[in-house]
Tab-separated table of C-alpha atoms in Angstrom:
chain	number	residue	atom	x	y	z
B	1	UNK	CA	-135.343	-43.081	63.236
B	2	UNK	CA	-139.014	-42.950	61.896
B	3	UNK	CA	-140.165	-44.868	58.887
B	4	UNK	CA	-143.260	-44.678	57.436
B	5	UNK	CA	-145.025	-47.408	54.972
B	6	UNK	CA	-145.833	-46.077	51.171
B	7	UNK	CA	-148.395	-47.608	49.305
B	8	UNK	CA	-147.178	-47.627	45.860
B	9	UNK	CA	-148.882	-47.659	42.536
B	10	UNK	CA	-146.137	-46.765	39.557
B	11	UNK	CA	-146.877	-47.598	35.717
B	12	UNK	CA	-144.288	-45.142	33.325
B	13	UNK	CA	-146.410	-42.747	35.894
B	14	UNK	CA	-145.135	-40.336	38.503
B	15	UNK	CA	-144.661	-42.459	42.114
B	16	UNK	CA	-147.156	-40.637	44.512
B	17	UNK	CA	-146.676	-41.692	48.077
B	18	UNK	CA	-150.049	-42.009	50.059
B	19	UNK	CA	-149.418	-41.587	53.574
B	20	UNK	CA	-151.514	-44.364	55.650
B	21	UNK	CA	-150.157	-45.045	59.538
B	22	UNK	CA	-146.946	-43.784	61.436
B	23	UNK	CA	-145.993	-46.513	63.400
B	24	UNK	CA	-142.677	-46.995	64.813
B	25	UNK	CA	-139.995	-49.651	63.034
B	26	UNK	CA	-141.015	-53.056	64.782
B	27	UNK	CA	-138.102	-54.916	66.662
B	28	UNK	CA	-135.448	-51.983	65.199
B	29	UNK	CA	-132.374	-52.255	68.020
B	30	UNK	CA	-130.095	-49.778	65.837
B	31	UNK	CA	-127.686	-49.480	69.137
B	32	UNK	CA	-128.975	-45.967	70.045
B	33	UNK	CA	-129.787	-44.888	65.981
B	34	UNK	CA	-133.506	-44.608	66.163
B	35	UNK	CA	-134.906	-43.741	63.126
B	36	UNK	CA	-138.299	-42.352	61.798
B	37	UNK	CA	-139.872	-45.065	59.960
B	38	UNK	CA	-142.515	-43.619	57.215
B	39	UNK	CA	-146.117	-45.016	56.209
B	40	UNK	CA	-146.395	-47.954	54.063
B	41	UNK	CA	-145.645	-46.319	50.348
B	42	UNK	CA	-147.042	-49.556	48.689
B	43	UNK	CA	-150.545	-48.002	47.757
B	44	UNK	CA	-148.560	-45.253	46.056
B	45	UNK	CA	-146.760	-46.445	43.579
B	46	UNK	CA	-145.617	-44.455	40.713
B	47	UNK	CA	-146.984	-45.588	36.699
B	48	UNK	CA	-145.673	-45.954	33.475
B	49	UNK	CA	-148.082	-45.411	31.076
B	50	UNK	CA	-148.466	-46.579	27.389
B	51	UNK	CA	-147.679	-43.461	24.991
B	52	UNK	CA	-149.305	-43.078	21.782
B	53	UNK	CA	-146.885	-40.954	19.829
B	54	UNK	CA	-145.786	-42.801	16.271
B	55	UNK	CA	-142.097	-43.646	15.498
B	56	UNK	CA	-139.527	-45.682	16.837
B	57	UNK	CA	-136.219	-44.937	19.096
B	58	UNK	CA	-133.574	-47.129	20.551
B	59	UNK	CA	-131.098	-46.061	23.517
B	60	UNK	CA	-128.759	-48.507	23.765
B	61	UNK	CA	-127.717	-49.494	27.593
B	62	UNK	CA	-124.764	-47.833	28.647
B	63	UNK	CA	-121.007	-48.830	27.994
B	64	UNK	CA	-119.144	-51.545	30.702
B	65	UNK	CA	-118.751	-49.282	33.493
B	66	UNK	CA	-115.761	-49.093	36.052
B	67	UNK	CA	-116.682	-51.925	38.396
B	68	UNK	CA	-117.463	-49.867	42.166
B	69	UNK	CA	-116.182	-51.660	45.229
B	70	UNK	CA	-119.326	-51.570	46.797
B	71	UNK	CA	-121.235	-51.872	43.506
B	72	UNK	CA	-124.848	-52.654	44.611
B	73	UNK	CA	-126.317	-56.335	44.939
B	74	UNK	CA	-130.096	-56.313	43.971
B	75	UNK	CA	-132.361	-59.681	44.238
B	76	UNK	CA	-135.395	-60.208	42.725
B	77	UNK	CA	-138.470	-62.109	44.394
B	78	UNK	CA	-140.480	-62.817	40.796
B	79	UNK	CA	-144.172	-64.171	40.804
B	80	UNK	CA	-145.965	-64.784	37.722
B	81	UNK	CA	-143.125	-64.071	35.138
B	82	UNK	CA	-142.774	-66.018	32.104
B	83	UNK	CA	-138.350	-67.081	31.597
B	84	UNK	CA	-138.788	-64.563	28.794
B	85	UNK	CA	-139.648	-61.600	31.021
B	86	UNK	CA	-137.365	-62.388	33.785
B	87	UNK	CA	-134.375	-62.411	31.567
B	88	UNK	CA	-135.657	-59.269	30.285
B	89	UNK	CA	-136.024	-57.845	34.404
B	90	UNK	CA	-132.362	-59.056	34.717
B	91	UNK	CA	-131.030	-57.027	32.081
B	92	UNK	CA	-132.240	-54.116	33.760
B	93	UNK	CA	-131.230	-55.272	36.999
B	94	UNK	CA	-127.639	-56.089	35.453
B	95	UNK	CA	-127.843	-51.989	33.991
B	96	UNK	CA	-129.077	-50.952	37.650
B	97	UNK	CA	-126.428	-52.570	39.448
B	98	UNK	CA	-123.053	-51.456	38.598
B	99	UNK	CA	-124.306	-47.609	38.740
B	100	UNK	CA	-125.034	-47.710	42.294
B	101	UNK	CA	-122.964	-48.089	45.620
B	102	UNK	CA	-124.569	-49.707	48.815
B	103	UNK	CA	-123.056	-52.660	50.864
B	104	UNK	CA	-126.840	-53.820	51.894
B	105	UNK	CA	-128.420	-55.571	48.748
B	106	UNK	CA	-131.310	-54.278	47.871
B	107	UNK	CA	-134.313	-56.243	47.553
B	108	UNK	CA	-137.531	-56.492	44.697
B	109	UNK	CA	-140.736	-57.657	45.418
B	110	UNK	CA	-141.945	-57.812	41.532
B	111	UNK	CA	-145.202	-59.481	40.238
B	112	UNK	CA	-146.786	-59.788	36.411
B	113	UNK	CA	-150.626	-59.299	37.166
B	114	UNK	CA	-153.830	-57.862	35.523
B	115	UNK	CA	-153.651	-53.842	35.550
B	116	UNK	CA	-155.542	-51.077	33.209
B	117	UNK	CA	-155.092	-51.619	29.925
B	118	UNK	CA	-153.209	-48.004	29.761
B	119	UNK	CA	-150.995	-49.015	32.321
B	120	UNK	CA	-146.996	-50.759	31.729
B	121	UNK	CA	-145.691	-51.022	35.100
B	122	UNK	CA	-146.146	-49.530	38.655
B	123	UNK	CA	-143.773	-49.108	41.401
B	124	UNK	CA	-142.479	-47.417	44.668
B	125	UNK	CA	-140.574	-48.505	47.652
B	126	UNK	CA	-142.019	-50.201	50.524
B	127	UNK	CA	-140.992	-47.524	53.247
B	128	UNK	CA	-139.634	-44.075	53.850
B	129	UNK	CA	-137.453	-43.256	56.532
B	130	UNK	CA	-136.382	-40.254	58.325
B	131	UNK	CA	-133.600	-39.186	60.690
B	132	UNK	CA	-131.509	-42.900	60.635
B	133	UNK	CA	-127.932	-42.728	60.913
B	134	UNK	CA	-125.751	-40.905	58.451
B	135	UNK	CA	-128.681	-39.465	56.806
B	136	UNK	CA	-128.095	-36.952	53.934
B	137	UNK	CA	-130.249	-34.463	55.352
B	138	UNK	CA	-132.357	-34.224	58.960
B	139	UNK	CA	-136.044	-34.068	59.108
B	140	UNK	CA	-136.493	-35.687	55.082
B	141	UNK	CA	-137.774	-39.063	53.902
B	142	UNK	CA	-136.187	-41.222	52.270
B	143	UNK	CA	-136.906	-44.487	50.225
B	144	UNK	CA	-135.841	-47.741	51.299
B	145	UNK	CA	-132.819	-48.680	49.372
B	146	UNK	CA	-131.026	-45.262	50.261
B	147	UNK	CA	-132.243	-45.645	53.556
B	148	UNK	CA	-130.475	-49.083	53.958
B	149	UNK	CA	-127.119	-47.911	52.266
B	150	UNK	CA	-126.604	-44.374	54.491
B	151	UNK	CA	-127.705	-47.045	57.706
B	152	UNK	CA	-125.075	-49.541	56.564
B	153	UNK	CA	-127.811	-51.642	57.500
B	154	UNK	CA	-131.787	-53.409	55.928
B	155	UNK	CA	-133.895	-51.501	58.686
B	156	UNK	CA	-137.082	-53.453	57.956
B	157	UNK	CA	-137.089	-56.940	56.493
B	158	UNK	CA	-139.953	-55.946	53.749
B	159	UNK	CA	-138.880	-55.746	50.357
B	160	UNK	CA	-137.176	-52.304	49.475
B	161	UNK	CA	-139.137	-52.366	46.478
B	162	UNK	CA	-142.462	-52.819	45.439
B	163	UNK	CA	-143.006	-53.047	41.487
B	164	UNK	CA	-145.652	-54.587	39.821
B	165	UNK	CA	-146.108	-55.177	35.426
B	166	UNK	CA	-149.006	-55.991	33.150
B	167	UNK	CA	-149.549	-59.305	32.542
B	168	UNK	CA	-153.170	-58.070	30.575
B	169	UNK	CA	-151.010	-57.027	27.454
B	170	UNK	CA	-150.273	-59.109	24.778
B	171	UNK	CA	-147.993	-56.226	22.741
B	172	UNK	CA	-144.712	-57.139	25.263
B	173	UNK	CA	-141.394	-57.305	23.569
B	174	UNK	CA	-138.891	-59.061	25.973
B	175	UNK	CA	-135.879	-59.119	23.287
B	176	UNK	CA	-132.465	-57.429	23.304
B	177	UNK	CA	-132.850	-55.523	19.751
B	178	UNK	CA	-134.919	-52.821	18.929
B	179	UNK	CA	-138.802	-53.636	19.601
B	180	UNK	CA	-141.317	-53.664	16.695
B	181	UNK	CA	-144.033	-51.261	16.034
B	182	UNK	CA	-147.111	-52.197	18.247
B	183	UNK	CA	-144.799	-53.552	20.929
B	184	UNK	CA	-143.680	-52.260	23.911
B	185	UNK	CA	-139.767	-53.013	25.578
B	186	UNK	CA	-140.174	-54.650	28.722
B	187	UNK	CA	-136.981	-54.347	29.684
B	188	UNK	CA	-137.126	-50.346	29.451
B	189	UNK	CA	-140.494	-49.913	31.811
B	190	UNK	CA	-138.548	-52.483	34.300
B	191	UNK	CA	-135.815	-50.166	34.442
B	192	UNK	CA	-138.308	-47.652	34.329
B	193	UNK	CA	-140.123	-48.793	37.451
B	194	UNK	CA	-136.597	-49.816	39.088
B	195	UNK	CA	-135.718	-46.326	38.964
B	196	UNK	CA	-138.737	-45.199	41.190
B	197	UNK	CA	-138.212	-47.648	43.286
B	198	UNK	CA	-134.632	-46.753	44.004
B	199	UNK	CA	-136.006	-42.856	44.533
B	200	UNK	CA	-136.694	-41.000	41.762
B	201	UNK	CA	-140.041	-39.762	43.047
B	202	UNK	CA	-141.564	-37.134	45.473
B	203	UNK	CA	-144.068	-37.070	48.326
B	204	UNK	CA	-145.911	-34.208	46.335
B	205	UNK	CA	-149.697	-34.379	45.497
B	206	UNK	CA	-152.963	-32.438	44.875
B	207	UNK	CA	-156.493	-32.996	46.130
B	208	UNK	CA	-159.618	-31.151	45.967
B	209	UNK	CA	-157.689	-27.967	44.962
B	210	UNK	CA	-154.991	-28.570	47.803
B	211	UNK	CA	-151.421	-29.126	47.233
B	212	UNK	CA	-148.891	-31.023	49.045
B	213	UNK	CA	-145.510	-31.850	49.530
B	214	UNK	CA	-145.023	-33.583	52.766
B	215	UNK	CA	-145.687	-36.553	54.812
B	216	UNK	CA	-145.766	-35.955	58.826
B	217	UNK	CA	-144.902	-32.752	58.054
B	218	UNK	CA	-141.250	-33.528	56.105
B	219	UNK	CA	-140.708	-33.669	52.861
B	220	UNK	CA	-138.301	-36.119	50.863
B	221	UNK	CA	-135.162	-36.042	49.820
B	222	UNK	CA	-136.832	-35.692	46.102
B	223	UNK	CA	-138.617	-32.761	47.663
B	224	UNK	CA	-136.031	-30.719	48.568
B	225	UNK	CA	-134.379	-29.906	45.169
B	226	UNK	CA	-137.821	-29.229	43.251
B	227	UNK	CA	-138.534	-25.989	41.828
B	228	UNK	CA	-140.740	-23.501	39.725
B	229	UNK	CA	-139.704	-21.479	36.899
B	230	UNK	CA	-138.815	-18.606	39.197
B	231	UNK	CA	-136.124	-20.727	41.250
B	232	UNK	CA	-138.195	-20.722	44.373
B	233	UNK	CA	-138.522	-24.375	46.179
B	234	UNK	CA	-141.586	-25.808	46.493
B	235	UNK	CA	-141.123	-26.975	50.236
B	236	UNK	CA	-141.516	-22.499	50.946
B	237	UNK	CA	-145.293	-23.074	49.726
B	238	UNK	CA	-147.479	-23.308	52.672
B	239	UNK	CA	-148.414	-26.934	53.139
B	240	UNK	CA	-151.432	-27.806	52.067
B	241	UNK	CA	-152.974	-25.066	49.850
B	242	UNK	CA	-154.145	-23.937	46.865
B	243	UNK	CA	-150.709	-21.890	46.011
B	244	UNK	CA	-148.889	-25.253	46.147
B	245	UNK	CA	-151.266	-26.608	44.035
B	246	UNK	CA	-151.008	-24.117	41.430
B	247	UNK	CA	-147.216	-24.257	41.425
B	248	UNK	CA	-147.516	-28.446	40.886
B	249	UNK	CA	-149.862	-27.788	37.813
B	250	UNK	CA	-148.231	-25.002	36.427
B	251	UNK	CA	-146.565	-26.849	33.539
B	252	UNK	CA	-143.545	-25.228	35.270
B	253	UNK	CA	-141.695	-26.953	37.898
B	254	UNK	CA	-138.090	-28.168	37.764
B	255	UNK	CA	-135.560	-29.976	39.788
B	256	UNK	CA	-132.263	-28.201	40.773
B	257	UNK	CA	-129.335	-29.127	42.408
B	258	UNK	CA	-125.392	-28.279	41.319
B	259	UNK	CA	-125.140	-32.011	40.105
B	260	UNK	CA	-128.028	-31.677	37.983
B	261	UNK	CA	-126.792	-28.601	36.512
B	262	UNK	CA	-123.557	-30.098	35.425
B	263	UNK	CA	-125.176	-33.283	33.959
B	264	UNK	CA	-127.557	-31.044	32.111
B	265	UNK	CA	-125.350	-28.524	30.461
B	266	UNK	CA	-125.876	-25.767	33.144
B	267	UNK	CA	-129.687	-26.316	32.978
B	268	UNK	CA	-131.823	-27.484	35.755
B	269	UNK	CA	-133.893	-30.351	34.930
B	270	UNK	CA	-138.060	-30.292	34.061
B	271	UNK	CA	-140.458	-32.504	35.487
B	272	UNK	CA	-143.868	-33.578	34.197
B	273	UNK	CA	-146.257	-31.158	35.565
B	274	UNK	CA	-149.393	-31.160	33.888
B	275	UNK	CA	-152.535	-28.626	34.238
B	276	UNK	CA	-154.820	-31.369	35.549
B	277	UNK	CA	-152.858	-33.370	38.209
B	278	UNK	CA	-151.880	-36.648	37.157
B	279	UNK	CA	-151.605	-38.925	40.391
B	280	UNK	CA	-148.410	-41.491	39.727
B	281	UNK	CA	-147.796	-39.272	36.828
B	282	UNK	CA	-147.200	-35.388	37.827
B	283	UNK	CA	-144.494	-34.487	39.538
B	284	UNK	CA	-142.344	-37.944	39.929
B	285	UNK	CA	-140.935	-37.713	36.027
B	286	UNK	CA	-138.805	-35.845	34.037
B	287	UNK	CA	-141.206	-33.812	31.093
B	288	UNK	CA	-142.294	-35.907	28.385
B	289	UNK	CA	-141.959	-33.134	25.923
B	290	UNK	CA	-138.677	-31.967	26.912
B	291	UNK	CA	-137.013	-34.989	27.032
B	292	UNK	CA	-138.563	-37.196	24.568
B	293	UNK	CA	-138.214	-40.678	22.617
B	294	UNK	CA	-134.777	-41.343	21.472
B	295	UNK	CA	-133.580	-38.765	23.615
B	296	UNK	CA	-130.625	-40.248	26.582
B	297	UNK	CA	-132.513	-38.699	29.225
B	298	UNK	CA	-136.135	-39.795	28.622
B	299	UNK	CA	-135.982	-43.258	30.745
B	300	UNK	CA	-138.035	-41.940	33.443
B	301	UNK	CA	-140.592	-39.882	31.672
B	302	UNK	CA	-144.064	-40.709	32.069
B	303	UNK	CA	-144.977	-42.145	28.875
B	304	UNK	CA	-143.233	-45.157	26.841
B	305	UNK	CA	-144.413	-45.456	23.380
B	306	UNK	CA	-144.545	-48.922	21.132
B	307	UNK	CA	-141.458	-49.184	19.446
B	308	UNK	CA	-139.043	-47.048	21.882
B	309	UNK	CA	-136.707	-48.530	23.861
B	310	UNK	CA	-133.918	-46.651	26.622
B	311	UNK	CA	-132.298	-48.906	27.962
B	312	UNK	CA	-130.048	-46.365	30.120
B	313	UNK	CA	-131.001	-44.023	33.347
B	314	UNK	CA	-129.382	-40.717	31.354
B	315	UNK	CA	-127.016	-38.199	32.896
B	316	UNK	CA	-129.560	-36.613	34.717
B	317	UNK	CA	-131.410	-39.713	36.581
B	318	UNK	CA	-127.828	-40.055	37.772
B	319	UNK	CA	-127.664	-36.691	39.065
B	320	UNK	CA	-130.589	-36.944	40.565
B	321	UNK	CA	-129.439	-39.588	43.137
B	322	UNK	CA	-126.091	-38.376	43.166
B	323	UNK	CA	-128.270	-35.327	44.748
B	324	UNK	CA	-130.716	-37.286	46.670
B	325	UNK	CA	-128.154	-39.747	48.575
B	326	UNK	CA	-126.783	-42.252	46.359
């Protein structure tokens, strides 16, 4: 088993994962399971950033769902928070929860702190891991909290996730109802930033003309079901290159997998894909414009505008994990 350490950076951006060291998983006895453990991700966080479009839109959390017998356990580590804001970050937590299945809690590193005044919320997981036991798939990354559920195990005592929020704004809105004009729903970028966290992002990026799609030479989970408009998967670009890069900019670039397709009405899904590469932003969300305010699937979008709120993940965030290992 390999991990490897991502440095993450995620406002209502796309998570980017900046590969830094390999190093193998310190003290890991996993009784002959020896997985790959990835670079620190924690540099690389995916961000949510403010949006600037006018109107309001509320998407009301989703309905009591069937309780799961392994129905996830996730604990929170706050620093700076006011009570208002971590009631708020428990409310998504309390949506998160019942969605997902793991027997290993999963664990939150999450801090209120000075960012750019553009910038919501940031986040990413800790690790990625490769080739631990009952992996999805061989030779692909994984995040941390999917990682620990397919181990049956935590394989690293560092937080699973990484998220950090704005503590420079003074437009917050940490209520239940519908936010205000000029305010922004904290609860929505924490669930937001909880979703990249739990994996909704890609190792993809692009760099003096180059694109890329793997760490160590494998890709992610994330990586494996992404797309352009022709139905050809990114991971058959060569790795780095200019082609790559074209295909991440392309405006054009989708994720496909059969439980995406049935979540989305036969349709794969679009990401965010911009001309001009967006690090944080391009790549790790669905399309702003397809998938817009008030719509159920625009929680993980890269943009959050003042007066929206979504307070659900959306059929096809679901399907997205239900394809990626949840």
């Amino acid at each position: 088993m390999t991990r490897v350490r991502t440095l993450a950076v995620a406002s209502l951006l796309p998570l980017l994962a900046l590969p830094l060291t390999t190093a193998p998983a310190a003290g890991d006895d996993s009784s002959g399971d020896d997985p790959a453990k990835g670079v620190s991700r924690a540099a690389s966080l995916a961000v949510l950033r403010a949006g600037t479009m006018v109107g309001s839109s509320f998407v009301p959390a989703p309905k009591a769902v069937p309780e799961r017998a392994q129905a996830a356990t996730i604990n929170v580590s706050y620093s700076g928070f006011s009570q208002s804001a971590r009631a708020a970050f428990q409310r998504a937590v309390n949506t998160w929860e019942p969605l997902l299945a793991s027997s290993v809690p999963i664990t939150v590193d999450a801090t209120f702190q000075p960012s750019s005044p553009g910038n919501l919320g940031s986040a990413g997981p800790s690790f990625i891991w490769r080739d631990f036991r009952n992996a999805p798939q061989p030779n692909t990354w994984y995040v941390d909290a999917i990682a620990n559920k397919r181990a049956g195990r935590q394989l690293d005592p560092a937080a699973d996730i990484i998220a950090n929020f704005n503590s420079s704004r003074s437009d917050w809105y940490f209520g239940t109802g519908a936010p205000p004009n000029n305010r922004y729903d904290f609860e929505s970028v924490v669930l937001h930033e909880l979703g990249h966290g739990l994996g909704f992002l890609g190792l993809a990026t692009v760099s003096s003309g180059q694109g890329s799609i793997r760490v160590s030479g494998f890709p992610s989970g994330y990586d494996r079901f992404t797309e352009n408009g022709g139905g050809t998967r990114l991971t058959t670009f060569a790795d780095p290159s200019t082609q790559l890069a074209n295909q991440l900019t392309s405006n054009s670039v989708f994720f496909d997998s059969p439980k995406v397709r049935n979540a989305n009405g036969g349709k794969t899904a679009r990401l965010y894909a911009p001309a001009s590469w967006q690090q944080g932003s391009s790549y790790s969300h669905l399309n702003e414009t397809t998938y817009g305010p008030g719509n159920r699937n625009s929680l993980m979008t890269p943009f959050l505008n003042d007066a929206e709120a979504i307070r659900t993940p959306g059929p096809i965030v679901r399907a997205v994990f239900g394809s990626t290992g949840w």
